[in-house]
Coordinates of C-alpha atoms in Angstrom, one line a residue:
X1 CA 44.4 131.2 39.1
X2 CA 44.3 133.0 41.9
X3 CA 46.2 129.1 43.7
X4 CA 48.9 129.9 40.6
X5 CA 49.1 133.6 42.2
X6 CA 49.1 132.0 46.1
X7 CA 52.1 129.8 45.6
X8 CA 54.0 132.3 43.8
X9 CA 53.2 135.1 46.4
X10 CA 54.2 131.9 48.9
X11 CA 56.8 131.3 47.9
X12 CA 58.4 134.7 48.0
X13 CA 57.7 135.5 51.3
X14 CA 59.3 132.1 52.0
X15 CA 62.1 133.1 49.9
X16 CA 62.3 136.4 51.0
X17 CA 62.1 135.1 55.0
X18 CA 65.2 133.1 54.9
X19 CA 67.3 136.1 53.6
X20 CA 66.1 137.6 56.6
X21 CA 67.3 135.1 58.7
X22 CA 71.1 136.5 57.3
X23 CA 70.0 139.8 58.2
X24 CA 68.3 140.9 55.2
X25 CA 71.4 141.5 52.9
X26 CA 72.6 137.8 50.8
X27 CA 75.9 137.1 51.6
X28 CA 78.4 138.3 49.9
X29 CA 79.6 135.0 47.7
X30 CA 75.4 135.4 46.4
X31 CA 73.0 132.7 47.7
X32 CA 73.7 129.5 49.0
X33 CA 72.9 126.8 47.7
X34 CA 69.7 125.8 50.3
X35 CA 68.7 129.5 48.5
X36 CA 68.3 128.3 45.5
X37 CA 67.1 124.9 44.9
X38 CA 64.7 126.6 47.6
X39 CA 63.4 129.0 44.1
X40 CA 63.7 126.5 41.9
X41 CA 61.6 124.1 43.7
X42 CA 59.4 126.6 44.0
X43 CA 59.8 128.1 40.1
X44 CA 58.9 124.7 39.6
X45 CA 56.0 123.8 41.5
X46 CA 54.2 126.9 39.9
X47 CA 55.2 125.9 36.1
X48 CA 54.1 122.0 36.6
X49 CA 51.0 123.2 38.1
X50 CA 50.2 125.3 34.8
X51 CA 51.1 122.2 32.6
X52 CA 47.9 120.2 32.0
X53 CA 47.8 115.6 33.1
X54 CA 46.0 113.7 31.3
X55 CA 44.0 111.7 34.4
X56 CA 44.4 107.7 33.2
X57 CA 48.3 108.3 33.3
X58 CA 47.8 110.1 37.1
X59 CA 45.5 107.6 37.9
X60 CA 48.0 104.8 36.8
X61 CA 51.0 106.9 38.5
X62 CA 49.3 107.0 41.7
X63 CA 48.2 103.0 41.5
X64 CA 52.4 102.0 41.1
X65 CA 53.8 104.5 43.6
X66 CA 51.3 102.6 47.0
X67 CA 53.1 99.2 45.2
X68 CA 49.0 97.3 43.4
X69 CA 49.6 97.0 40.3
X70 CA 48.1 99.5 37.3
X71 CA 44.6 99.3 36.3
X72 CA 44.6 96.6 33.1
X73 CA 44.4 97.9 29.9
X74 CA 41.6 99.5 28.0
X75 CA 39.8 96.4 25.8
X76 CA 40.0 93.8 27.5
X77 CA 36.6 92.0 27.5
X78 CA 35.3 94.6 30.5
X79 CA 36.6 91.3 33.5
X80 CA 40.3 94.0 33.6
X81 CA 42.0 90.1 33.7
X82 CA 44.4 90.2 30.1
X83 CA 42.8 87.2 27.5
X84 CA 44.9 83.5 27.5
X85 CA 45.4 82.3 25.1
X86 CA 42.7 80.2 23.2
X87 CA 42.5 77.2 22.0
X88 CA 39.5 74.0 21.0
X89 CA 39.4 70.1 20.8
X90 CA 37.2 67.6 19.9
X91 CA 37.0 63.8 20.8
X92 CA 35.7 61.4 22.8
X93 CA 34.8 60.8 27.0
X94 CA 37.0 58.0 28.4
X95 CA 36.1 59.7 31.4
X96 CA 34.7 61.6 34.1
X97 CA 35.7 63.4 37.5
X98 CA 34.5 66.2 40.5
X99 CA 36.1 68.4 38.2
X100 CA 38.4 67.3 35.4
X101 CA 37.4 64.9 32.1
X102 CA 39.2 63.1 30.2
X103 CA 39.0 61.7 27.0
X104 CA 40.5 60.9 23.7
X105 CA 41.1 63.4 20.5
X106 CA 41.8 62.6 17.1
X107 CA 44.6 62.1 17.2
X108 CA 44.4 59.3 19.9
X109 CA 45.8 61.2 22.4
X110 CA 44.0 61.7 26.1
X111 CA 43.7 65.5 27.1
X112 CA 42.6 66.6 29.7
X113 CA 40.5 69.2 30.8
X114 CA 39.2 71.1 34.3
X115 CA 36.2 71.8 34.1
X116 CA 35.3 75.3 36.9
X117 CA 32.0 77.2 37.8
X118 CA 32.4 79.3 35.0
X119 CA 33.0 76.4 32.4
X120 CA 29.3 76.3 29.9
X121 CA 28.3 73.3 29.9
X122 CA 26.1 72.0 27.2
X123 CA 24.7 68.2 25.9
X124 CA 21.7 68.0 23.0
X125 CA 21.5 71.9 22.7
X126 CA 20.4 72.1 26.5
X127 CA 22.2 73.2 29.5
X128 CA 23.8 69.9 31.2
X129 CA 26.1 69.2 34.0
X130 CA 29.9 67.3 34.3
X131 CA 27.8 63.9 35.5
X132 CA 25.3 64.4 32.6
X133 CA 28.4 63.8 30.4
X134 CA 29.4 59.9 30.2
X135 CA 32.2 57.6 28.8
X136 CA 32.0 57.7 25.3
X137 CA 30.4 60.2 24.2
X138 CA 31.9 63.0 21.3
X139 CA 32.6 66.6 22.7
X140 CA 34.4 69.7 21.4
X141 CA 35.6 71.8 24.1
X142 CA 36.8 75.4 23.6
X143 CA 39.6 75.4 26.6
X144 CA 42.2 78.9 28.2
X145 CA 45.6 77.3 28.1
X146 CA 47.3 78.4 31.7
X147 CA 50.6 76.4 31.1
X148 CA 51.1 72.9 32.2
X149 CA 46.6 72.7 32.4
X150 CA 43.6 73.9 30.4
X151 CA 40.9 75.4 32.1
X152 CA 37.0 74.8 29.5
X153 CA 35.1 77.2 28.9
X154 CA 32.8 75.3 26.7
X155 CA 32.2 71.8 25.7
X156 CA 29.0 70.5 23.4
X157 CA 28.4 66.9 23.8
X158 CA 26.8 65.3 21.1
X159 CA 25.6 61.5 22.9
X160 CA 27.0 58.3 21.0
X161 CA 23.4 57.0 19.6
X162 CA 23.5 53.1 20.6
X163 CA 23.0 49.9 18.5
X164 CA 20.2 48.6 19.6
X165 CA 21.0 44.5 20.9
X166 CA 19.1 42.5 18.5
X167 CA 15.3 41.1 19.9
X168 CA 15.6 36.9 20.5
X169 CA 12.1 36.9 19.9
X170 CA 12.2 38.9 17.0
X171 CA 11.5 36.0 13.6
X172 CA 14.9 35.6 11.1
X173 CA 15.3 38.4 8.2
X174 CA 15.1 35.3 4.8

């Protein structure tokens, strides 16, 4: 309240000083345009000081004025990033690289998925690394779609049981 009263007093003193520059008497046509503009600014400032402002809206407006991007809306999972389209696919591994994985999905299409440090890899319900996967393993991949590429978030692998080779020393079945 004291701040508002102080602004009002300063505004009136400032306007009084302006009229004193004209010899204490306003011109015959009334106050000049500059005078009216100054009074309007003071009154707008007084009215604005009485309004309540949402702190979040003020923070967003300040960030935009500085050229910084506005903060992400609440509820984005805590990361502040906008959610990406998610999907999943399953198939058999055809090739394992240093940071990517090729697999053939159920429709016979070869798919490529990139693996980064945030990807969770599991094999037989245990944590694994990309080099632990091998050709022929069945996998289920949950990924983020980044337009031209898929980034894996979860890769679950189940090794394919190999059929044992016949033992040449075992007796034949009759």
